[in-house]
PDB file of C-alpha atoms in Angstrom:
ATOM      1  CA  UNK A 363      26.606 -30.498 -19.932  1.00 77.00           C
ATOM      2  CA  UNK A 364      25.724 -29.795 -16.341  1.00 87.00           C
ATOM      3  CA  UNK A 365      22.591 -29.884 -14.686  1.00 87.00           C
ATOM      4  CA  UNK A 366      21.770 -26.314 -12.775  1.00 86.00           C
ATOM      5  CA  UNK A 367      18.342 -27.650 -12.413  1.00 87.00           C
ATOM      6  CA  UNK A 368      15.506 -30.328 -14.102  1.00 85.00           C
ATOM      7  CA  UNK A 369      12.678 -28.876 -11.600  1.00 89.00           C
ATOM      8  CA  UNK A 370      10.062 -27.451 -13.853  1.00 94.00           C
ATOM      9  CA  UNK A 371       9.170 -23.826 -13.446  1.00 97.00           C
ATOM     10  CA  UNK A 372       7.154 -21.065 -14.974  1.00 97.00           C
ATOM     11  CA  UNK A 373       8.741 -17.920 -15.855  1.00 97.00           C
ATOM     12  CA  UNK A 374       6.970 -15.473 -13.403  1.00 98.00           C
ATOM     13  CA  UNK A 375       8.536 -12.166 -15.075  1.00 97.00           C
ATOM     14  CA  UNK A 376      10.621 -10.909 -17.491  1.00 97.00           C
ATOM     15  CA  UNK A 377      12.066  -7.497 -17.054  1.00 97.00           C
ATOM     16  CA  UNK A 378      14.024  -5.423 -19.361  1.00 96.00           C
ATOM     17  CA  UNK A 379      16.390  -3.133 -17.298  1.00 94.00           C
ATOM     18  CA  UNK A 380      19.493  -0.605 -19.179  1.00 90.00           C
ATOM     19  CA  UNK A 381      22.291  -3.049 -20.023  1.00 90.00           C
ATOM     20  CA  UNK A 382      20.336  -6.466 -18.368  1.00 95.00           C
ATOM     21  CA  UNK A 383      18.149  -8.741 -18.712  1.00 97.00           C
ATOM     22  CA  UNK A 384      16.360 -10.420 -15.656  1.00 98.00           C
ATOM     23  CA  UNK A 385      14.496 -13.359 -15.719  1.00 97.00           C
ATOM     24  CA  UNK A 386      12.398 -14.563 -12.311  1.00 98.00           C
ATOM     25  CA  UNK A 387      10.362 -18.615 -11.759  1.00 97.00           C
ATOM     26  CA  UNK A 388       7.440 -18.987  -9.684  1.00 98.00           C
ATOM     27  CA  UNK A 389      10.204 -20.952  -7.535  1.00 97.00           C
ATOM     28  CA  UNK A 390      12.626 -18.317  -6.509  1.00 97.00           C
ATOM     29  CA  UNK A 391      15.286 -18.490  -9.334  1.00 97.00           C
ATOM     30  CA  UNK A 392      16.614 -15.829 -10.968  1.00 97.00           C
ATOM     31  CA  UNK A 393      18.657 -15.982 -14.645  1.00 97.00           C
ATOM     32  CA  UNK A 394      20.254 -13.035 -15.358  1.00 97.00           C
ATOM     33  CA  UNK A 395      21.601 -11.500 -18.470  1.00 96.00           C
ATOM     34  CA  UNK A 396      23.957  -9.163 -19.545  1.00 94.00           C
ATOM     35  CA  UNK A 397      25.585 -10.083 -23.332  1.00 91.00           C
ATOM     36  CA  UNK A 398      22.656  -9.632 -25.936  1.00 90.00           C
ATOM     37  CA  UNK A 399      24.733 -10.914 -28.877  1.00 87.00           C
ATOM     38  CA  UNK A 400      25.174 -14.767 -27.644  1.00 88.00           C
ATOM     39  CA  UNK A 401      21.618 -15.646 -27.375  1.00 94.00           C
ATOM     40  CA  UNK A 402      20.634 -18.487 -29.828  1.00 93.00           C
ATOM     41  CA  UNK A 403      17.244 -20.524 -30.341  1.00 90.00           C
ATOM     42  CA  UNK A 404      17.731 -24.709 -29.588  1.00 80.00           C
ATOM     43  CA  UNK A 405      18.006 -24.559 -33.360  1.00 83.00           C
ATOM     44  CA  UNK A 406      21.219 -22.650 -33.240  1.00 84.00           C
ATOM     45  CA  UNK A 407      20.129 -19.285 -34.830  1.00 90.00           C
ATOM     46  CA  UNK A 408      21.593 -16.564 -33.431  1.00 93.00           C
ATOM     47  CA  UNK A 409      18.648 -13.932 -32.538  1.00 94.00           C
ATOM     48  CA  UNK A 410      19.841 -10.469 -33.580  1.00 94.00           C
ATOM     49  CA  UNK A 411      20.591  -8.294 -30.320  1.00 93.00           C
ATOM     50  CA  UNK A 412      18.023  -5.928 -30.730  1.00 94.00           C
ATOM     51  CA  UNK A 413      15.240  -8.724 -30.550  1.00 94.00           C
ATOM     52  CA  UNK A 414      16.841 -10.349 -27.556  1.00 95.00           C
ATOM     53  CA  UNK A 415      15.013  -7.865 -24.985  1.00 95.00           C
ATOM     54  CA  UNK A 416      11.249  -8.645 -26.724  1.00 95.00           C
ATOM     55  CA  UNK A 417      12.046 -12.689 -27.162  1.00 94.00           C
ATOM     56  CA  UNK A 418      12.764 -13.164 -23.656  1.00 95.00           C
ATOM     57  CA  UNK A 419       9.570 -11.252 -22.668  1.00 95.00           C
ATOM     58  CA  UNK A 420       7.617 -13.303 -24.791  1.00 94.00           C
ATOM     59  CA  UNK A 421       8.780 -16.592 -22.492  1.00 94.00           C
ATOM     60  CA  UNK A 422       6.480 -14.946 -19.393  1.00 96.00           C
ATOM     61  CA  UNK A 423       4.182 -17.662 -18.778  1.00 97.00           C
ATOM     62  CA  UNK A 424       6.191 -20.383 -20.247  1.00 96.00           C
ATOM     63  CA  UNK A 425       7.731 -23.991 -17.907  1.00 97.00           C
ATOM     64  CA  UNK A 426      11.264 -23.647 -18.064  1.00 96.00           C
ATOM     65  CA  UNK A 427      11.650 -27.868 -17.620  1.00 95.00           C
ATOM     66  CA  UNK A 428      15.379 -27.768 -17.171  1.00 95.00           C
ATOM     67  CA  UNK A 429      18.049 -25.339 -17.495  1.00 95.00           C
ATOM     68  CA  UNK A 430      22.082 -27.059 -18.132  1.00 94.00           C
ATOM     69  CA  UNK A 431      25.665 -25.477 -18.766  1.00 93.00           C
ATOM     70  CA  UNK A 432      27.717 -26.942 -21.664  1.00 88.00           C
ATOM     71  CA  UNK A 433      31.308 -25.879 -22.397  1.00 75.00           C
ATOM     72  CA  UNK A 434      31.915 -23.095 -23.489  1.00 82.00           C
ATOM     73  CA  UNK A 435      29.318 -21.463 -20.743  1.00 89.00           C
ATOM     74  CA  UNK A 436      26.085 -21.747 -22.647  1.00 92.00           C
ATOM     75  CA  UNK A 437      23.306 -21.500 -21.120  1.00 95.00           C
ATOM     76  CA  UNK A 438      20.103 -23.364 -22.009  1.00 94.00           C
ATOM     77  CA  UNK A 439      16.446 -23.299 -20.670  1.00 95.00           C
ATOM     78  CA  UNK A 440      14.738 -25.808 -22.013  1.00 95.00           C
ATOM     79  CA  UNK A 441      11.353 -24.946 -22.206  1.00 95.00           C
ATOM     80  CA  UNK A 442       7.663 -27.048 -21.713  1.00 92.00           C
ATOM     81  CA  UNK A 443       7.482 -27.517 -25.583  1.00 91.00           C
ATOM     82  CA  UNK A 444      11.388 -28.702 -25.703  1.00 91.00           C
ATOM     83  CA  UNK A 445      12.215 -25.730 -27.616  1.00 92.00           C
ATOM     84  CA  UNK A 446      15.156 -24.338 -25.971  1.00 93.00           C
ATOM     85  CA  UNK A 447      17.391 -20.701 -25.665  1.00 95.00           C
ATOM     86  CA  UNK A 448      21.567 -20.672 -25.288  1.00 94.00           C
ATOM     87  CA  UNK A 449      22.631 -17.844 -23.928  1.00 94.00           C
ATOM     88  CA  UNK A 450      26.544 -18.042 -24.304  1.00 92.00           C
ATOM     89  CA  UNK A 451      29.262 -17.005 -23.209  1.00 90.00           C
ATOM     90  CA  UNK A 452      30.682 -13.013 -23.877  1.00 87.00           C
ATOM     91  CA  UNK A 453      32.206 -13.472 -27.838  1.00 84.00           C
ATOM     92  CA  UNK A 454      34.867 -10.513 -27.187  1.00 85.00           C
ATOM     93  CA  UNK A 455      35.607 -12.024 -23.792  1.00 87.00           C
ATOM     94  CA  UNK A 456      34.952  -9.175 -21.366  1.00 89.00           C
ATOM     95  CA  UNK A 457      32.504  -9.556 -20.046  1.00 90.00           C
ATOM     96  CA  UNK A 458      30.180 -12.334 -17.522  1.00 93.00           C
ATOM     97  CA  UNK A 459      27.073 -12.649 -19.497  1.00 94.00           C
ATOM     98  CA  UNK A 460      25.028 -14.643 -17.645  1.00 96.00           C
ATOM     99  CA  UNK A 461      24.457 -15.437 -14.288  1.00 96.00           C
ATOM    100  CA  UNK A 462      21.429 -18.074 -12.437  1.00 97.00           C
ATOM    101  CA  UNK A 463      21.039 -17.870  -8.278  1.00 96.00           C
ATOM    102  CA  UNK A 464      18.897 -20.070  -6.783  1.00 94.00           C
ATOM    103  CA  UNK A 465      16.778 -19.817  -3.879  1.00 93.00           C
ATOM    104  CA  UNK A 466      19.052 -21.452  -2.084  1.00 90.00           C
ATOM    105  CA  UNK A 467      21.891 -19.377  -2.994  1.00 90.00           C
ATOM    106  CA  UNK A 468      23.780 -21.512  -5.343  1.00 90.00           C
ATOM    107  CA  UNK A 469      25.123 -19.821  -7.777  1.00 94.00           C
ATOM    108  CA  UNK A 470      26.518 -20.744 -11.421  1.00 94.00           C
ATOM    109  CA  UNK A 471      28.536 -17.535 -13.613  1.00 95.00           C
ATOM    110  CA  UNK A 472      29.479 -17.508 -16.989  1.00 94.00           C
ATOM    111  CA  UNK A 473      33.200 -16.392 -17.308  1.00 92.00           C
ATOM    112  CA  UNK A 474      34.686 -14.379 -19.814  1.00 88.00           C
ATOM    113  CA  UNK A 475      37.092 -16.903 -20.671  1.00 85.00           C
ATOM    114  CA  UNK A 476      33.870 -18.926 -21.377  1.00 86.00           C
ATOM    115  CA  UNK A 477      34.398 -21.339 -18.298  1.00 90.00           C
ATOM    116  CA  UNK A 478      31.680 -21.071 -15.771  1.00 93.00           C
ATOM    117  CA  UNK A 479      31.962 -20.359 -12.070  1.00 93.00           C
ATOM    118  CA  UNK A 480      29.648 -22.230  -9.301  1.00 92.00           C
ATOM    119  CA  UNK A 481      28.905 -21.380  -5.992  1.00 91.00           C
ATOM    120  CA  UNK A 482      27.475 -23.899  -3.484  1.00 85.00           C
ATOM    121  CA  UNK A 483      24.732 -22.421  -0.828  1.00 77.00           C
ATOM    122  CA  UNK A 484      25.628 -20.590   1.959  1.00 74.00           C
ATOM    123  CA  UNK A 485      26.180 -22.571   5.640  1.00 77.00           C
ATOM    124  CA  UNK A 486      22.995 -22.946   7.112  1.00 72.00           C
ATOM    125  CA  UNK A 487      23.242 -21.221  10.302  1.00 76.00           C
ATOM    126  CA  UNK A 488      23.283 -22.361  14.009  1.00 73.00           C
TER     127      UNK A 488
END
């Protein structure tokens, strides 16, 4: 398991767009979800794709205490009450299921094969 952040932050906005959901936090982190059929509750129950937007939208105002990545490409958001939302990689193996961008430019992306690509922040201007 790789920790992306264990800084507690509040979900300030969940934007439902055609073909993607954008989650923004009060610390300017952004999580983008583009594959809806790989989302589970922390107990392992699959959230039906048509319920994913409303489930994520209901998290507005909740604290995320930790974001981690586990093999094969599952992003876990651990909430303030220790419940969890797990966003898996694309089961068809064709799409990038999710991405996370930190305010300093660090980026993590779930690749179609289930691997996760990480980018460091860009160098500071001199």
